[in-house]
Amino acid sequence: MHLAAADLAALIALCRAEIDRHGEHLSALDSAIGDGDHGANMRRGLEAVFAERDAIAALPLPAALERIGLVLVMNIGGAAGPLYGTLLMELGRALPGDAGAGDLAAPDDLAAPLERAIAAVARRGRSGPGDKTLLDVLYPVQAELVRRSPPGDIAACARSAAHSTGPMQARRGRASFLGARSIGHEDPGASSCALLTAAICGYFEEHRPS
Ligand SMILES: [Mg+2]
């Protein structure tokens, strides 16, 4: 599978539009168990990446992902900034160094780098499965990549994984202060992660880069 620079720029635009469309919903989820700023934070982060999309898309893919991660860290803020930033930066670092401009491995080639990046997110957030964070979406998505599932299945898995954070009790972040009262609300970070995953999968389903 090959991902042209134009694909990367288009994916950035798509992710920004998806977050913009669902910003109020993400903030509403965060209002229930946090401080209500997740939608605004994610919008700010994606807006900053979008502003740099042409320069980013011209970079070799590992450097492009690292740059996106840095821009996200600098602009999202809150708890999500360092987690999304770590995910993208570590994914860039985990890809083969010889990946050219826009070169993207096939999904099964992405599985191992994504596994490393997710492990870095877990260390950064001192979190694991079942803690009611975006990791609860990332782990099953990575497992789908290992199974070489089609994009539509990966998107469905991400949505259902985000939904499944509802009954969980938060063990990390501000939501954990609520204890059992965090139960019954979908985690906003898991929700934004599922939105972004589904948007990216939708692009690959439609365009099937080869
Ligand atoms: Mg918040």
mmCIF file of C-alpha atoms and ligand atoms in Angstrom:
data_model
loop_
_atom_site.group_PDB
_atom_site.id
_atom_site.type_symbol
_atom_site.label_atom_id
_atom_site.label_comp_id
_atom_site.label_asym_id
_atom_site.label_seq_id
_atom_site.Cartn_x
_atom_site.Cartn_y
_atom_site.Cartn_z
ATOM 1 C CA MET A 1 0.000 0.000 0.000
ATOM 2 C CA HIS A 2 1.285 3.417 -0.873
ATOM 3 C CA LEU A 3 0.070 6.657 0.617
ATOM 4 C CA ALA A 4 0.863 9.711 -1.487
ATOM 5 C CA ALA A 5 1.561 13.095 0.083
ATOM 6 C CA ALA A 6 -1.842 14.179 -1.264
ATOM 7 C CA ASP A 7 -3.442 11.364 0.718
ATOM 8 C CA LEU A 8 -1.775 12.538 3.920
ATOM 9 C CA ALA A 9 -2.934 16.119 3.368
ATOM 10 C CA ALA A 10 -6.447 14.834 2.624
ATOM 11 C CA LEU A 11 -6.416 12.654 5.752
ATOM 12 C CA ILE A 12 -5.418 15.658 7.874
ATOM 13 C CA ALA A 13 -8.275 17.684 6.385
ATOM 14 C CA LEU A 14 -10.687 14.812 6.984
ATOM 15 C CA CYS A 15 -9.636 14.397 10.639
ATOM 16 C CA ARG A 16 -9.941 18.120 11.236
ATOM 17 C CA ALA A 17 -13.450 18.180 9.716
ATOM 18 C CA GLU A 18 -14.525 15.153 11.762
ATOM 19 C CA ILE A 19 -13.363 16.713 15.047
ATOM 20 C CA ASP A 20 -14.915 20.031 14.112
ATOM 21 C CA ARG A 21 -18.244 18.330 13.385
ATOM 22 C CA HIS A 22 -18.257 16.480 16.713
ATOM 23 C CA GLY A 23 -16.604 19.101 18.925
ATOM 24 C CA GLU A 24 -19.743 19.912 20.925
ATOM 25 C CA HIS A 25 -20.462 16.237 21.495
ATOM 26 C CA LEU A 26 -16.894 15.609 22.730
ATOM 27 C CA SER A 27 -17.124 18.547 25.108
ATOM 28 C CA ALA A 28 -20.505 17.326 26.355
ATOM 29 C CA LEU A 29 -18.981 13.907 27.097
ATOM 30 C CA ASP A 30 -16.114 15.639 28.910
ATOM 31 C CA SER A 31 -18.562 17.814 30.870
ATOM 32 C CA ALA A 32 -20.107 14.653 32.321
ATOM 33 C CA ILE A 33 -16.860 13.267 33.770
ATOM 34 C CA GLY A 34 -14.235 15.987 33.276
ATOM 35 C CA ASP A 35 -13.883 19.703 32.664
ATOM 36 C CA GLY A 36 -15.782 19.971 29.394
ATOM 37 C CA ASP A 37 -12.943 21.145 27.184
ATOM 38 C CA HIS A 38 -12.095 18.038 25.132
ATOM 39 C CA GLY A 39 -13.933 19.213 22.013
ATOM 40 C CA ALA A 40 -12.305 22.642 22.083
ATOM 41 C CA ASN A 41 -8.883 21.129 22.820
ATOM 42 C CA MET A 42 -9.117 18.649 19.958
ATOM 43 C CA ARG A 43 -10.377 21.323 17.572
ATOM 44 C CA ARG A 44 -7.408 23.523 18.456
ATOM 45 C CA GLY A 45 -4.982 20.648 17.900
ATOM 46 C CA LEU A 46 -6.404 19.535 14.565
ATOM 47 C CA GLU A 47 -6.693 23.146 13.406
ATOM 48 C CA ALA A 48 -2.956 23.620 14.059
ATOM 49 C CA VAL A 49 -2.065 20.429 12.150
ATOM 50 C CA PHE A 50 -4.378 21.483 9.296
ATOM 51 C CA ALA A 51 -2.603 24.855 9.049
ATOM 52 C CA GLU A 52 0.683 22.987 8.447
ATOM 53 C CA ARG A 53 -0.736 20.191 6.285
ATOM 54 C CA ASP A 54 1.147 20.968 3.083
ATOM 55 C CA ALA A 55 4.533 21.200 4.814
ATOM 56 C CA ILE A 56 3.775 18.070 6.840
ATOM 57 C CA ALA A 57 2.639 16.053 3.810
ATOM 58 C CA ALA A 58 5.887 16.909 1.996
ATOM 59 C CA LEU A 59 7.962 15.204 4.725
ATOM 60 C CA PRO A 60 8.928 11.516 4.726
ATOM 61 C CA LEU A 61 6.095 9.712 6.562
ATOM 62 C CA PRO A 62 8.029 9.025 9.810
ATOM 63 C CA ALA A 63 8.997 12.706 10.103
ATOM 64 C CA ALA A 64 5.475 13.791 9.114
ATOM 65 C CA LEU A 65 3.939 11.703 11.916
ATOM 66 C CA GLU A 66 6.491 12.995 14.426
ATOM 67 C CA ARG A 67 5.706 16.564 13.408
ATOM 68 C CA ILE A 68 1.947 15.952 13.752
ATOM 69 C CA GLY A 69 2.570 14.543 17.229
ATOM 70 C CA LEU A 70 4.588 17.587 18.248
ATOM 71 C CA VAL A 71 1.954 19.992 16.930
ATOM 72 C CA LEU A 72 -0.731 18.046 18.816
ATOM 73 C CA VAL A 73 1.257 18.166 22.087
ATOM 74 C CA MET A 74 1.745 21.896 21.688
ATOM 75 C CA ASN A 75 -1.874 22.642 20.852
ATOM 76 C CA ILE A 76 -4.314 20.146 22.372
ATOM 77 C CA GLY A 77 -3.253 20.574 25.981
ATOM 78 C CA GLY A 78 -5.141 18.891 28.802
ATOM 79 C CA ALA A 79 -4.604 15.183 29.381
ATOM 80 C CA ALA A 80 -5.221 14.270 25.757
ATOM 81 C CA GLY A 81 -2.418 16.391 24.242
ATOM 82 C CA PRO A 82 0.506 14.345 25.597
ATOM 83 C CA LEU A 83 -1.302 11.071 24.823
ATOM 84 C CA TYR A 84 -2.164 11.862 21.200
ATOM 85 C CA GLY A 85 1.228 13.530 20.793
ATOM 86 C CA THR A 86 3.058 10.477 22.130
ATOM 87 C CA LEU A 87 0.990 8.188 19.893
ATOM 88 C CA LEU A 88 1.885 10.050 16.694
ATOM 89 C CA MET A 89 5.507 10.801 17.578
ATOM 90 C CA GLU A 90 6.209 7.207 18.599
ATOM 91 C CA LEU A 91 4.401 5.857 15.547
ATOM 92 C CA GLY A 92 6.667 8.010 13.373
ATOM 93 C CA ARG A 93 9.754 6.787 15.243
ATOM 94 C CA ALA A 94 8.643 3.158 15.004
ATOM 95 C CA LEU A 95 8.207 3.215 11.221
ATOM 96 C CA PRO A 96 11.169 2.141 9.093
ATOM 97 C CA GLY A 97 13.513 5.114 8.619
ATOM 98 C CA ASP A 98 13.593 4.574 4.875
ATOM 99 C CA ALA A 99 9.870 5.206 4.449
ATOM 100 C CA GLY A 100 9.792 7.883 1.758
ATOM 101 C CA ALA A 101 7.506 10.871 1.334
ATOM 102 C CA GLY A 102 4.052 9.528 2.039
ATOM 103 C CA ASP A 103 5.154 5.891 2.058
ATOM 104 C CA LEU A 104 2.804 3.888 4.186
ATOM 105 C CA ALA A 105 3.189 0.224 4.862
ATOM 106 C CA ALA A 106 0.255 -2.135 4.400
ATOM 107 C CA PRO A 107 -1.984 -2.408 7.469
ATOM 108 C CA ASP A 108 -0.166 -5.513 8.703
ATOM 109 C CA ASP A 109 3.114 -3.591 8.454
ATOM 110 C CA LEU A 110 1.534 -0.879 10.580
ATOM 111 C CA ALA A 111 0.535 -3.297 13.332
ATOM 112 C CA ALA A 112 3.982 -3.607 14.933
ATOM 113 C CA PRO A 113 4.820 0.136 14.860
ATOM 114 C CA LEU A 114 1.366 0.907 16.260
ATOM 115 C CA GLU A 115 1.889 -1.643 19.033
ATOM 116 C CA ARG A 116 5.084 0.178 20.055
ATOM 117 C CA ALA A 117 3.392 3.570 19.887
ATOM 118 C CA ILE A 118 0.469 2.355 22.024
ATOM 119 C CA ALA A 119 2.904 0.964 24.599
ATOM 120 C CA ALA A 120 4.511 4.418 24.773
ATOM 121 C CA VAL A 121 1.083 6.021 25.299
ATOM 122 C CA ALA A 122 0.376 3.538 28.107
ATOM 123 C CA ARG A 123 3.681 4.416 29.792
ATOM 124 C CA ARG A 124 3.081 8.159 29.342
ATOM 125 C CA GLY A 125 -0.416 7.925 30.813
ATOM 126 C CA ARG A 126 0.533 5.185 33.319
ATOM 127 C CA SER A 127 -2.626 3.477 32.064
ATOM 128 C CA GLY A 128 -3.686 0.120 30.746
ATOM 129 C CA PRO A 129 -6.720 -1.669 29.373
ATOM 130 C CA GLY A 130 -9.986 -0.957 31.193
ATOM 131 C CA ASP A 131 -8.883 2.381 32.678
ATOM 132 C CA LYS A 132 -11.477 4.231 30.560
ATOM 133 C CA THR A 133 -9.073 6.094 28.278
ATOM 134 C CA LEU A 134 -8.313 6.261 24.567
ATOM 135 C CA LEU A 135 -6.196 3.130 25.088
ATOM 136 C CA ASP A 136 -9.454 1.175 25.311
ATOM 137 C CA VAL A 137 -9.949 2.029 21.634
ATOM 138 C CA LEU A 138 -6.314 1.744 20.562
ATOM 139 C CA TYR A 139 -5.710 -1.806 21.831
ATOM 140 C CA PRO A 140 -8.638 -3.409 19.941
ATOM 141 C CA VAL A 141 -7.894 -1.350 16.807
ATOM 142 C CA GLN A 142 -4.320 -2.617 16.838
ATOM 143 C CA ALA A 143 -5.604 -6.175 17.269
ATOM 144 C CA GLU A 144 -7.783 -5.702 14.169
ATOM 145 C CA LEU A 145 -4.677 -4.604 12.230
ATOM 146 C CA VAL A 146 -2.897 -7.774 13.323
ATOM 147 C CA ARG A 147 -5.896 -9.741 11.971
ATOM 148 C CA ARG A 148 -5.662 -7.740 8.707
ATOM 149 C CA SER A 149 -9.297 -6.742 9.060
ATOM 150 C CA PRO A 150 -10.782 -4.532 6.340
ATOM 151 C CA PRO A 151 -11.079 -0.786 7.134
ATOM 152 C CA GLY A 152 -14.851 -1.005 7.667
ATOM 153 C CA ASP A 153 -14.403 -3.646 10.361
ATOM 154 C CA ILE A 154 -11.667 -1.633 12.068
ATOM 155 C CA ALA A 155 -13.927 1.448 12.136
ATOM 156 C CA ALA A 156 -16.810 -0.580 13.607
ATOM 157 C CA CYS A 157 -14.461 -2.044 16.215
ATOM 158 C CA ALA A 158 -13.267 1.468 17.195
ATOM 159 C CA ARG A 159 -16.845 2.736 17.624
ATOM 160 C CA SER A 160 -17.908 -0.238 19.693
ATOM 161 C CA ALA A 161 -14.716 -0.010 21.792
ATOM 162 C CA ALA A 162 -15.413 3.657 22.564
ATOM 163 C CA HIS A 163 -18.987 2.770 23.476
ATOM 164 C CA SER A 164 -17.740 0.036 25.804
ATOM 165 C CA THR A 165 -15.906 2.635 27.951
ATOM 166 C CA GLY A 166 -19.343 3.769 29.193
ATOM 167 C CA PRO A 167 -19.747 1.076 31.873
ATOM 168 C CA MET A 168 -16.081 1.362 32.939
ATOM 169 C CA GLN A 169 -14.999 3.200 36.072
ATOM 170 C CA ALA A 170 -12.239 5.709 35.317
ATOM 171 C CA ARG A 171 -8.913 4.943 36.967
ATOM 172 C CA ARG A 172 -6.818 7.721 35.376
ATOM 173 C CA GLY A 173 -7.166 11.454 34.931
ATOM 174 C CA ARG A 174 -9.739 13.876 36.226
ATOM 175 C CA ALA A 175 -12.607 11.421 35.673
ATOM 176 C CA SER A 176 -11.040 9.047 38.231
ATOM 177 C CA PHE A 177 -11.819 11.589 40.990
ATOM 178 C CA LEU A 178 -15.499 10.792 40.388
ATOM 179 C CA GLY A 179 -15.007 7.145 41.300
ATOM 180 C CA ALA A 180 -18.155 5.129 40.607
ATOM 181 C CA ARG A 181 -19.905 8.248 39.310
ATOM 182 C CA SER A 182 -17.718 8.033 36.188
ATOM 183 C CA ILE A 183 -19.661 4.871 35.277
ATOM 184 C CA GLY A 184 -22.317 5.328 32.604
ATOM 185 C CA HIS A 185 -20.512 7.964 30.535
ATOM 186 C CA GLU A 186 -18.448 7.254 27.430
ATOM 187 C CA ASP A 187 -14.860 8.454 27.774
ATOM 188 C CA PRO A 188 -14.301 11.583 25.657
ATOM 189 C CA GLY A 189 -10.743 10.570 24.684
ATOM 190 C CA ALA A 190 -11.925 7.141 23.601
ATOM 191 C CA SER A 191 -14.717 8.832 21.653
ATOM 192 C CA SER A 192 -12.400 11.234 19.779
ATOM 193 C CA CYS A 193 -10.016 8.362 19.097
ATOM 194 C CA ALA A 194 -12.843 6.301 17.590
ATOM 195 C CA LEU A 195 -14.015 9.252 15.478
ATOM 196 C CA LEU A 196 -10.507 9.747 14.086
ATOM 197 C CA THR A 197 -9.977 6.022 13.520
ATOM 198 C CA ALA A 198 -13.298 5.702 11.694
ATOM 199 C CA ALA A 199 -12.559 8.773 9.550
ATOM 200 C CA ILE A 200 -9.150 7.395 8.554
ATOM 201 C CA CYS A 201 -10.621 3.944 7.840
ATOM 202 C CA GLY A 202 -13.370 5.540 5.754
ATOM 203 C CA TYR A 203 -10.730 7.232 3.637
ATOM 204 C CA PHE A 204 -8.873 3.965 3.038
ATOM 205 C CA GLU A 205 -12.110 2.175 2.233
ATOM 206 C CA GLU A 206 -12.997 4.800 -0.338
ATOM 207 C CA HIS A 207 -9.594 5.336 -1.898
ATOM 208 C CA ARG A 208 -7.861 2.012 -1.316
ATOM 209 C CA PRO A 209 -4.325 3.342 -1.911
ATOM 210 C CA SER A 210 -2.309 0.711 -3.720
HETATM 211 MG MG MG B 1 -10.974 18.028 29.705
#
